[in-house]
Short mmCIF file of C-alpha atoms in Angstrom, two decimals:
data_model
loop_
_atom_site.label_atom_id
_atom_site.label_comp_id
_atom_site.label_asym_id
_atom_site.label_seq_id
_atom_site.Cartn_x
_atom_site.Cartn_y
_atom_site.Cartn_z
CA MET H 1 -19.30 -13.72 -12.06
CA THR H 2 -20.57 -11.88 -14.89
CA ALA H 3 -20.93 -8.96 -12.37
CA ALA H 4 -17.43 -9.40 -11.17
CA ARG H 5 -15.90 -9.47 -14.91
CA ALA H 6 -17.84 -6.12 -15.50
CA TRP H 7 -16.31 -4.34 -12.64
CA ALA H 8 -13.19 -5.91 -13.66
CA GLU H 9 -13.14 -4.32 -17.09
CA LEU H 10 -14.63 -1.18 -15.73
CA LEU H 11 -11.86 -0.61 -12.97
CA ARG H 12 -9.06 -1.77 -15.90
CA LEU H 13 -7.81 -4.33 -13.15
CA PRO H 14 -4.83 -5.73 -14.72
CA ALA H 15 -3.74 -1.94 -15.58
CA LEU H 16 -3.47 -1.70 -11.28
CA PHE H 17 -0.30 -3.30 -11.53
CA THR H 18 1.04 -0.53 -12.92
CA VAL H 19 0.29 1.82 -9.89
CA PRO H 20 1.73 0.62 -6.59
CA GLY H 21 5.43 1.45 -8.18
CA ASP H 22 4.53 5.43 -8.69
CA ALA H 23 4.37 5.72 -4.57
CA LEU H 24 7.14 3.39 -4.21
CA ALA H 25 9.51 4.92 -6.80
CA GLY H 26 8.35 8.27 -4.81
CA ALA H 27 9.39 7.09 -1.49
CA ALA H 28 13.16 5.77 -2.96
CA THR H 29 13.89 9.11 -4.13
CA THR H 30 13.77 10.59 -0.47
CA GLY H 31 16.44 8.37 0.45
CA LEU H 32 14.21 6.98 3.32
CA ALA H 33 12.94 3.12 3.79
CA PRO H 34 9.21 2.88 3.05
CA ASN H 35 7.07 3.46 6.18
CA ARG H 36 3.45 3.32 7.58
CA ARG H 37 2.98 6.68 5.39
CA THR H 38 4.11 5.07 2.50
CA LEU H 39 1.75 2.38 2.41
CA LEU H 40 -0.95 5.18 3.04
CA ALA H 41 0.16 7.00 -0.01
CA LEU H 42 -0.01 3.58 -2.11
CA THR H 43 -3.81 2.73 -0.90
CA SER H 44 -4.77 6.48 -1.69
CA SER H 45 -2.86 6.22 -5.22
CA LEU H 46 -4.99 2.89 -5.61
CA CYS H 47 -7.81 4.58 -4.66
CA LEU H 48 -7.55 7.70 -6.83
CA TYR H 49 -6.63 5.97 -9.89
CA GLU H 50 -9.48 3.37 -9.73
CA ALA H 51 -11.70 6.40 -9.42
CA GLY H 52 -10.11 7.68 -12.55
CA MET H 53 -11.34 4.30 -14.36
CA ALA H 54 -14.68 4.39 -13.56
CA LEU H 55 -15.13 8.13 -13.77
CA ASN H 56 -13.64 7.94 -17.17
CA ASP H 57 -16.11 5.36 -18.53
CA TRP H 58 -18.89 7.25 -16.95
CA ALA H 59 -17.70 10.49 -18.84
CA ASP H 60 -17.41 8.77 -21.95
CA ARG H 61 -20.47 6.24 -21.75
CA ALA H 62 -22.32 7.91 -24.96
CA GLU H 63 -19.39 7.63 -27.06
CA ASP H 64 -18.48 4.06 -26.03
CA ALA H 65 -22.05 3.38 -26.90
CA VAL H 66 -20.81 3.86 -30.97
CA GLU H 67 -16.84 2.99 -30.49
CA ARG H 68 -17.10 0.58 -27.87
CA PRO H 69 -21.05 -0.85 -27.29
CA GLY H 70 -19.05 -3.66 -25.43
CA ARG H 71 -17.69 -1.90 -22.53
CA PRO H 72 -19.83 -2.43 -19.07
CA LEU H 73 -21.70 0.88 -19.39
CA PRO H 74 -22.76 0.47 -22.90
CA SER H 75 -23.85 -2.64 -22.48
CA GLY H 76 -25.71 -2.39 -19.54
CA ARG H 77 -23.70 -4.78 -17.48
CA ILE H 78 -23.04 -1.80 -14.95
CA THR H 79 -25.26 1.39 -14.79
CA PRO H 80 -23.88 5.14 -14.86
CA PRO H 81 -25.26 5.75 -11.62
CA ALA H 82 -23.14 2.51 -10.20
CA ALA H 83 -20.23 3.81 -11.87
CA LEU H 84 -20.10 7.39 -10.48
CA ALA H 85 -20.58 5.97 -6.89
CA ALA H 86 -17.75 3.90 -7.11
CA ALA H 87 -15.97 6.70 -8.35
CA THR H 88 -16.85 9.25 -5.79
CA ALA H 89 -16.56 6.76 -3.31
CA LEU H 90 -12.93 5.78 -4.71
CA THR H 91 -11.93 9.18 -4.12
CA ALA H 92 -12.97 9.73 -0.87
CA ALA H 93 -11.48 6.91 0.42
CA GLY H 94 -7.92 7.95 -1.42
CA LEU H 95 -8.45 11.56 0.11
CA THR H 96 -9.12 9.89 3.29
CA ALA H 97 -5.76 7.68 3.21
CA ALA H 98 -3.77 10.51 2.32
CA ALA H 99 -4.90 12.49 5.37
CA ARG H 100 -3.72 10.39 7.17
CA ALA H 101 -0.05 10.74 5.91
CA GLY H 102 -0.34 14.14 6.75
CA ARG H 103 -1.40 17.31 5.46
CA PRO H 104 1.29 18.15 2.88
CA ALA H 105 0.30 14.23 1.40
CA LEU H 106 -3.01 15.31 1.65
CA ALA H 107 -2.22 18.52 -0.38
CA VAL H 108 -0.79 16.35 -3.63
CA ALA H 109 -3.56 13.82 -3.32
CA GLY H 110 -6.22 16.41 -3.74
CA ALA H 111 -4.33 18.08 -6.26
CA LEU H 112 -3.97 14.67 -7.65
CA ALA H 113 -8.31 13.85 -7.56
CA GLY H 114 -8.70 17.59 -8.78
CA THR H 115 -6.44 16.60 -12.08
CA VAL H 116 -7.79 13.11 -12.33
CA TRP H 117 -11.79 14.52 -12.44
CA ALA H 118 -10.64 17.83 -14.41
CA TYR H 119 -9.81 15.30 -17.07
CA ASP H 120 -12.09 12.93 -17.15
CA LEU H 121 -15.22 15.44 -17.04
CA GLY H 122 -13.36 18.31 -19.01
CA LEU H 123 -10.18 18.08 -20.14
CA LYS H 124 -9.50 14.53 -22.05
CA HIS H 125 -10.70 15.64 -25.76
CA THR H 126 -9.03 19.12 -25.30
CA PRO H 127 -5.28 20.04 -26.22
CA ALA H 128 -4.71 19.76 -22.45
CA GLY H 129 -5.68 16.03 -22.10
CA PRO H 130 -2.45 15.23 -22.48
CA ALA H 131 -0.70 17.31 -20.08
CA ALA H 132 -3.36 16.64 -17.56
CA MET H 133 -2.67 13.10 -17.16
CA ALA H 134 0.94 13.56 -17.41
CA ALA H 135 0.59 15.60 -14.40
CA ALA H 136 -1.51 13.32 -12.43
CA ARG H 137 0.97 10.59 -12.92
CA GLY H 138 3.52 13.11 -12.01
CA LEU H 139 1.92 14.16 -9.17
CA ASP H 140 1.21 10.11 -7.61
CA LEU H 141 4.70 9.80 -7.52
CA LEU H 142 5.64 12.78 -5.68
CA LEU H 143 2.65 11.65 -3.26
CA GLY H 144 4.70 8.93 -2.52
CA ALA H 145 7.78 10.86 -1.76
CA THR H 146 5.51 13.43 0.07
CA ALA H 147 4.46 11.24 2.50
CA THR H 148 7.16 9.02 3.09
CA ALA H 149 9.44 12.60 3.67
CA GLY H 150 6.75 13.58 6.38
CA PRO H 151 5.36 17.02 6.65
CA ASP H 152 8.87 18.72 8.04
CA ASP H 153 10.85 17.38 5.66
CA ARG H 154 10.33 19.30 2.17
CA ARG H 155 14.03 18.72 0.55
CA ARG H 156 13.37 15.11 0.40
CA THR H 157 10.07 15.56 -1.13
CA ARG H 158 11.77 18.00 -3.86
CA ALA H 159 14.50 15.27 -4.98
CA ALA H 160 11.50 13.42 -6.24
CA LEU H 161 10.76 16.01 -8.72
CA PRO H 162 13.32 14.65 -11.84
CA SER H 163 11.62 11.08 -11.21
CA ALA H 164 8.22 13.18 -11.50
CA THR H 165 9.10 14.72 -14.67
CA ALA H 166 10.08 11.29 -16.36
CA LEU H 167 7.40 9.73 -15.60
CA ALA H 168 5.18 12.20 -16.38
CA THR H 169 7.15 12.46 -20.03
CA HIS H 170 6.34 8.55 -20.50
CA THR H 171 2.92 9.46 -19.65
CA LEU H 172 2.09 12.40 -21.74
CA ALA H 173 3.01 10.37 -24.96
CA VAL H 174 1.45 7.18 -24.02
CA THR H 175 -1.53 9.31 -24.06
CA VAL H 176 -1.13 11.25 -27.32
CA VAL H 177 -1.18 7.87 -28.79
CA SER H 178 -4.44 6.70 -26.81
CA ARG H 179 -5.94 9.39 -28.62
CA ARG H 180 -6.27 7.74 -31.66
CA GLU H 181 -6.46 4.44 -30.56
CA THR H 182 -10.09 3.96 -31.92
CA GLN H 183 -9.91 5.74 -35.19
CA GLY H 184 -5.98 4.96 -36.07
CA GLY H 185 -4.11 6.79 -38.80
CA SER H 186 -1.66 8.28 -37.85
CA SER H 187 2.45 7.13 -37.53
CA THR H 188 3.32 10.68 -35.63
CA ALA H 189 2.32 10.00 -32.34
CA PRO H 190 3.63 6.39 -32.00
CA LEU H 191 7.05 7.84 -33.66
CA ALA H 192 7.23 10.69 -31.03
CA ALA H 193 6.60 8.28 -28.22
CA LEU H 194 9.34 5.89 -29.31
CA ALA H 195 11.91 8.90 -29.28
CA ALA H 196 10.58 9.92 -25.78
CA ALA H 197 11.03 6.52 -24.40
CA GLY H 198 14.72 6.76 -25.83
CA VAL H 199 15.38 9.59 -24.04
CA VAL H 200 13.71 8.33 -20.62
CA GLY H 201 15.80 4.86 -21.40
CA ARG H 202 18.87 7.21 -21.58
CA LEU H 203 18.35 9.23 -18.36
CA LEU H 204 17.58 6.05 -16.45
CA VAL H 205 20.91 4.81 -17.63
CA GLY H 206 22.80 7.72 -16.86
CA GLY H 207 24.48 8.37 -13.28
CA GLY H 208 26.96 6.62 -10.81
CA GLY H 209 26.72 4.46 -8.27
CA LEU H 210 27.99 0.88 -7.92
CA SER H 211 28.41 -1.47 -10.95
CA THR H 212 26.15 -3.67 -9.98
CA ASP H 213 23.53 -0.89 -9.23
CA ARG H 214 24.10 0.57 -12.64
CA ALA H 215 23.84 -3.23 -13.85
CA LEU H 216 20.11 -3.53 -12.34
CA ARG H 217 19.51 0.14 -13.80
CA THR H 218 20.41 -0.87 -17.12
CA SER H 219 18.88 -4.01 -17.16
CA LEU H 220 15.44 -2.11 -15.97
CA ALA H 221 16.01 0.65 -18.38
CA LEU H 222 16.01 -1.85 -21.42
CA ALA H 223 13.09 -3.82 -20.11
CA TYR H 224 11.27 -0.52 -20.05
CA VAL H 225 12.47 0.75 -23.67
CA GLY H 226 11.76 -2.87 -24.95
CA THR H 227 8.05 -2.84 -23.40
CA ALA H 228 7.17 0.31 -24.97
CA ALA H 229 9.38 0.44 -28.26
CA LYS H 230 7.92 -2.63 -29.99
CA PRO H 231 4.38 -2.34 -30.01
CA LEU H 232 4.98 1.41 -30.81
CA PHE H 233 7.13 0.67 -33.55
CA HIS H 234 4.42 -1.49 -35.18
CA ALA H 235 1.86 1.07 -34.59
CA ALA H 236 4.34 3.51 -36.93
CA LEU H 237 4.25 1.10 -39.25
CA ASN H 238 0.76 0.16 -39.28
CA PRO H 239 -1.63 3.02 -37.47
CA SER H 240 -4.44 0.72 -37.41
CA PRO H 241 -6.79 0.80 -34.62
CA PRO H 242 -5.88 -2.59 -33.03
CA LEU H 243 -1.80 -2.04 -33.44
CA THR H 244 -2.40 1.43 -31.83
CA GLN H 245 -4.09 -0.47 -28.85
CA ARG H 246 -1.38 -2.42 -28.48
CA ALA H 247 0.87 0.56 -28.45
CA VAL H 248 -1.32 2.28 -25.60
CA GLY H 249 -1.23 -1.34 -23.45
CA GLY H 250 2.51 -1.62 -24.31
CA GLY H 251 2.90 1.80 -23.05
CA ILE H 252 1.30 1.19 -20.10
CA ARG H 253 2.50 -2.18 -19.24
CA ALA H 254 6.05 -0.26 -19.74
CA MET H 255 5.39 1.89 -16.41
CA ILE H 256 6.58 -1.03 -14.00
CA PRO H 257 10.22 -1.35 -15.72
CA LEU H 258 10.25 2.65 -15.93
CA GLN H 259 8.88 2.82 -12.00
CA ALA H 260 11.75 0.11 -11.06
CA ALA H 261 14.30 1.56 -12.84
CA LEU H 262 13.28 5.15 -11.10
CA ALA H 263 13.53 3.06 -8.11
CA ALA H 264 17.00 1.83 -8.73
CA ARG H 265 18.80 4.69 -9.71
CA ALA H 266 17.79 6.06 -6.43
CA GLY H 267 19.58 3.24 -4.57
CA ALA H 268 16.61 1.55 -4.00
CA VAL H 269 17.56 -2.05 -4.83
CA GLY H 270 14.94 -4.13 -2.46
CA THR H 271 12.19 -1.55 -4.17
CA ALA H 272 13.31 -1.90 -7.56
CA LEU H 273 13.29 -5.63 -7.39
CA PHE H 274 9.53 -5.52 -5.75
CA THR H 275 8.28 -3.29 -8.38
CA ALA H 276 9.97 -5.24 -11.41
CA ALA H 277 8.01 -8.08 -9.45
CA LEU H 278 4.50 -6.87 -10.47
CA ALA H 279 5.41 -7.23 -14.37
CA PRO H 280 4.85 -10.57 -15.15
CA ALA H 281 1.14 -10.30 -12.78
CA ALA H 282 0.25 -7.14 -15.24
CA ARG H 283 1.29 -9.35 -18.20
CA ARG H 284 -1.29 -12.99 -17.19
CA PHE H 285 -4.08 -10.58 -16.13
CA ALA H 286 -3.89 -8.60 -19.50
CA ARG H 287 -4.39 -11.27 -21.29
CA LYS H 288 -8.01 -11.75 -19.71
CA VAL H 289 -9.33 -7.99 -19.17
CA SER H 290 -7.83 -5.51 -21.46
CA VAL H 291 -6.10 -2.40 -19.84
CA THR H 292 -7.25 0.09 -22.89
#
């Protein structure tokens, strides 16, 4: 159980519930029903996300030894070579799954994997870090769209760009906040993230559609804004490390209703409801293992 707990912390398993919605929201934008290639994209997405988690702690092991000595690597519960091996194996598995969905999906997955490794190994602590993280999340949504549409339908893939931009915008805002989660001390980033959540929420509600679809979109948009806004507001009032970390955690959990709202906006009600149903599990497991 001790080893399992250590790996759950390293891979931040509760955050894994925020990943399937990327591929599913991307698939929804194509107007097609999820298919075998969508499942392959989802598998690739999960593997590459977890590869990033393992690689993140491997790259930050010296920093964590000072700021977070209880993390799996600095505490000695997992060795650095094991974490690096896990990141490499998960990356290979993710690219293999994407390759089975077709060459366009592999190209997007390759760009996603390259962005993840570049972020963890070099860009994270530079001004380009938040943009790289945002690009990774946008590419993850595009992976679902590209795989679902297949190799001969670029028009359907391009339809995913607005949704990918919305998800990337939210990710950018949360990543900027996360850069102060161990030091705190700045209200600017939480306030900017609050503004971004408001803009994205307004985008989710906009558009036509049947009244029932619009009602679902609106409720999911409110769930997204509510999940993200409350901890961000608290962090803006008191930018201490604990409240800043809660704001980051809230931003991560808010991705689920955001993904569901994006699917609903594309008219995929079933996909939206399935994605939204992942939120309770994410909250429950987040009480046991931190998502940051």
